[in-house]
Amino acid sequence: TELSRVRVHEAPMVNSDMWNPGVLQRVNTEELRLSLTTEQRSLETQVRELDRRLKRFERSTRAANRRLRAIDNEAVTVEDVEKAVHGAFEEATRRTIMQEL
């Protein structure tokens, strides 16, 4: 990387196209080194923050999936109860009052 190259560069000036891609320019070595180091730290901070956000999102997704599974299980239970009630109702309405007596 450019930073690796500039870190070991000992002359006061260095050729670089970092500030104007494709156009080599003479740049103060320390200024470029500082700029690249600052940018690298900033990018590392952004990556750490994105990683934290991703982990939070993953935890949130897992929790939502657990809640969805619980709701699905409850829906199956409610469906089973509804079928039983409906079956009992159907059976009860098939018989006349006289048959019940």
mmCIF file of C-alpha atoms in Angstrom:
data_model
loop_
_atom_site.group_PDB
_atom_site.id
_atom_site.type_symbol
_atom_site.label_atom_id
_atom_site.label_comp_id
_atom_site.label_asym_id
_atom_site.label_seq_id
_atom_site.Cartn_x
_atom_site.Cartn_y
_atom_site.Cartn_z
ATOM 1 C CA THR A 1 0.000 0.000 0.000
ATOM 2 C CA GLU A 2 0.989 3.597 -0.337
ATOM 3 C CA LEU A 3 1.280 3.998 3.431
ATOM 4 C CA SER A 4 3.652 1.030 3.669
ATOM 5 C CA ARG A 5 5.794 2.543 0.949
ATOM 6 C CA VAL A 6 5.814 6.023 2.507
ATOM 7 C CA ARG A 7 6.525 4.719 6.037
ATOM 8 C CA VAL A 8 9.983 3.530 4.999
ATOM 9 C CA HIS A 9 10.696 6.450 2.648
ATOM 10 C CA GLU A 10 13.438 8.576 4.187
ATOM 11 C CA ALA A 11 13.715 11.496 1.755
ATOM 12 C CA PRO A 12 11.843 14.711 2.599
ATOM 13 C CA MET A 13 9.825 14.504 -0.643
ATOM 14 C CA VAL A 14 8.147 11.524 -2.313
ATOM 15 C CA ASN A 15 6.388 10.963 -5.636
ATOM 16 C CA SER A 16 2.754 10.025 -5.167
ATOM 17 C CA ASP A 17 -0.537 10.191 -6.999
ATOM 18 C CA MET A 18 -2.641 9.877 -3.821
ATOM 19 C CA TRP A 19 -4.170 13.350 -4.010
ATOM 20 C CA ASN A 20 -4.591 13.370 -7.780
ATOM 21 C CA PRO A 21 -4.937 9.790 -9.088
ATOM 22 C CA GLY A 22 -2.953 9.146 -12.249
ATOM 23 C CA VAL A 23 -0.844 12.292 -11.843
ATOM 24 C CA LEU A 24 2.441 11.856 -9.984
ATOM 25 C CA GLN A 25 3.275 14.792 -7.741
ATOM 26 C CA ARG A 26 6.131 15.609 -5.400
ATOM 27 C CA VAL A 27 4.690 15.562 -1.912
ATOM 28 C CA ASN A 28 6.168 16.239 1.500
ATOM 29 C CA THR A 29 6.827 12.772 2.923
ATOM 30 C CA GLU A 30 5.789 13.619 6.497
ATOM 31 C CA GLU A 31 2.630 15.369 5.332
ATOM 32 C CA LEU A 32 1.634 12.385 3.197
ATOM 33 C CA ARG A 33 2.537 9.924 5.953
ATOM 34 C CA LEU A 34 0.417 11.854 8.478
ATOM 35 C CA SER A 35 -2.496 12.149 6.054
ATOM 36 C CA LEU A 36 -2.444 8.448 5.184
ATOM 37 C CA THR A 37 -2.085 7.399 8.830
ATOM 38 C CA THR A 38 -5.009 9.635 9.823
ATOM 39 C CA GLU A 39 -7.121 8.249 7.000
ATOM 40 C CA GLN A 40 -6.230 4.676 7.940
ATOM 41 C CA ARG A 41 -7.209 5.250 11.578
ATOM 42 C CA SER A 42 -10.467 6.849 10.491
ATOM 43 C CA LEU A 43 -11.262 3.894 8.231
ATOM 44 C CA GLU A 44 -10.378 1.422 10.992
ATOM 45 C CA THR A 45 -12.752 3.262 13.331
ATOM 46 C CA GLN A 46 -15.505 3.108 10.718
ATOM 47 C CA VAL A 47 -14.916 -0.609 10.198
ATOM 48 C CA ARG A 48 -15.108 -1.256 13.963
ATOM 49 C CA GLU A 49 -18.352 0.741 14.201
ATOM 50 C CA LEU A 50 -19.861 -1.109 11.227
ATOM 51 C CA ASP A 51 -18.802 -4.396 12.805
ATOM 52 C CA ARG A 52 -20.517 -3.399 16.085
ATOM 53 C CA ARG A 53 -23.672 -2.433 14.181
ATOM 54 C CA LEU A 54 -23.609 -5.707 12.264
ATOM 55 C CA LYS A 55 -23.291 -7.707 15.497
ATOM 56 C CA ARG A 56 -26.209 -5.760 17.037
ATOM 57 C CA PHE A 57 -28.270 -6.425 13.913
ATOM 58 C CA GLU A 58 -27.425 -10.130 14.020
ATOM 59 C CA ARG A 59 -28.460 -10.335 17.706
ATOM 60 C CA SER A 60 -31.662 -8.471 16.929
ATOM 61 C CA THR A 61 -32.407 -10.780 14.000
ATOM 62 C CA ARG A 62 -31.849 -13.889 16.133
ATOM 63 C CA ALA A 63 -34.170 -12.496 18.826
ATOM 64 C CA ALA A 64 -36.832 -11.680 16.221
ATOM 65 C CA ASN A 65 -36.544 -15.204 14.817
ATOM 66 C CA ARG A 66 -37.020 -16.665 18.299
ATOM 67 C CA ARG A 67 -40.134 -14.527 18.788
ATOM 68 C CA LEU A 68 -41.462 -15.558 15.365
ATOM 69 C CA ARG A 69 -40.961 -19.251 16.191
ATOM 70 C CA ALA A 70 -42.828 -18.763 19.479
ATOM 71 C CA ILE A 71 -45.687 -16.991 17.697
ATOM 72 C CA ASP A 72 -45.786 -19.736 15.070
ATOM 73 C CA ASN A 73 -46.017 -22.380 17.819
ATOM 74 C CA GLU A 74 -48.825 -20.417 19.492
ATOM 75 C CA ALA A 75 -50.639 -20.132 16.150
ATOM 76 C CA VAL A 76 -50.457 -23.918 15.718
ATOM 77 C CA THR A 77 -51.880 -24.360 19.229
ATOM 78 C CA VAL A 78 -54.712 -21.915 18.519
ATOM 79 C CA GLU A 79 -55.411 -23.686 15.215
ATOM 80 C CA ASP A 80 -55.571 -27.068 16.990
ATOM 81 C CA VAL A 81 -57.995 -25.678 19.589
ATOM 82 C CA GLU A 82 -60.126 -24.089 16.862
ATOM 83 C CA LYS A 83 -60.321 -27.406 14.986
ATOM 84 C CA ALA A 84 -61.353 -29.220 18.170
ATOM 85 C CA VAL A 85 -64.039 -26.621 18.976
ATOM 86 C CA HIS A 86 -65.279 -26.641 15.399
ATOM 87 C CA GLY A 87 -65.432 -30.462 15.378
ATOM 88 C CA ALA A 88 -67.340 -30.496 18.657
ATOM 89 C CA PHE A 89 -69.738 -27.852 17.319
ATOM 90 C CA GLU A 90 -70.317 -29.826 14.107
ATOM 91 C CA GLU A 91 -70.997 -32.982 16.086
ATOM 92 C CA ALA A 92 -73.307 -31.148 18.462
ATOM 93 C CA THR A 93 -75.345 -29.530 15.684
ATOM 94 C CA ARG A 94 -75.813 -32.829 13.804
ATOM 95 C CA ARG A 95 -77.946 -34.268 16.568
ATOM 96 C CA THR A 96 -81.459 -33.082 17.153
ATOM 97 C CA ILE A 97 -82.724 -32.247 20.605
ATOM 98 C CA MET A 98 -84.763 -35.394 20.538
ATOM 99 C CA GLN A 99 -81.660 -37.475 19.879
ATOM 100 C CA GLU A 100 -79.976 -35.880 22.860
ATOM 101 C CA LEU A 101 -82.838 -36.815 25.189
#
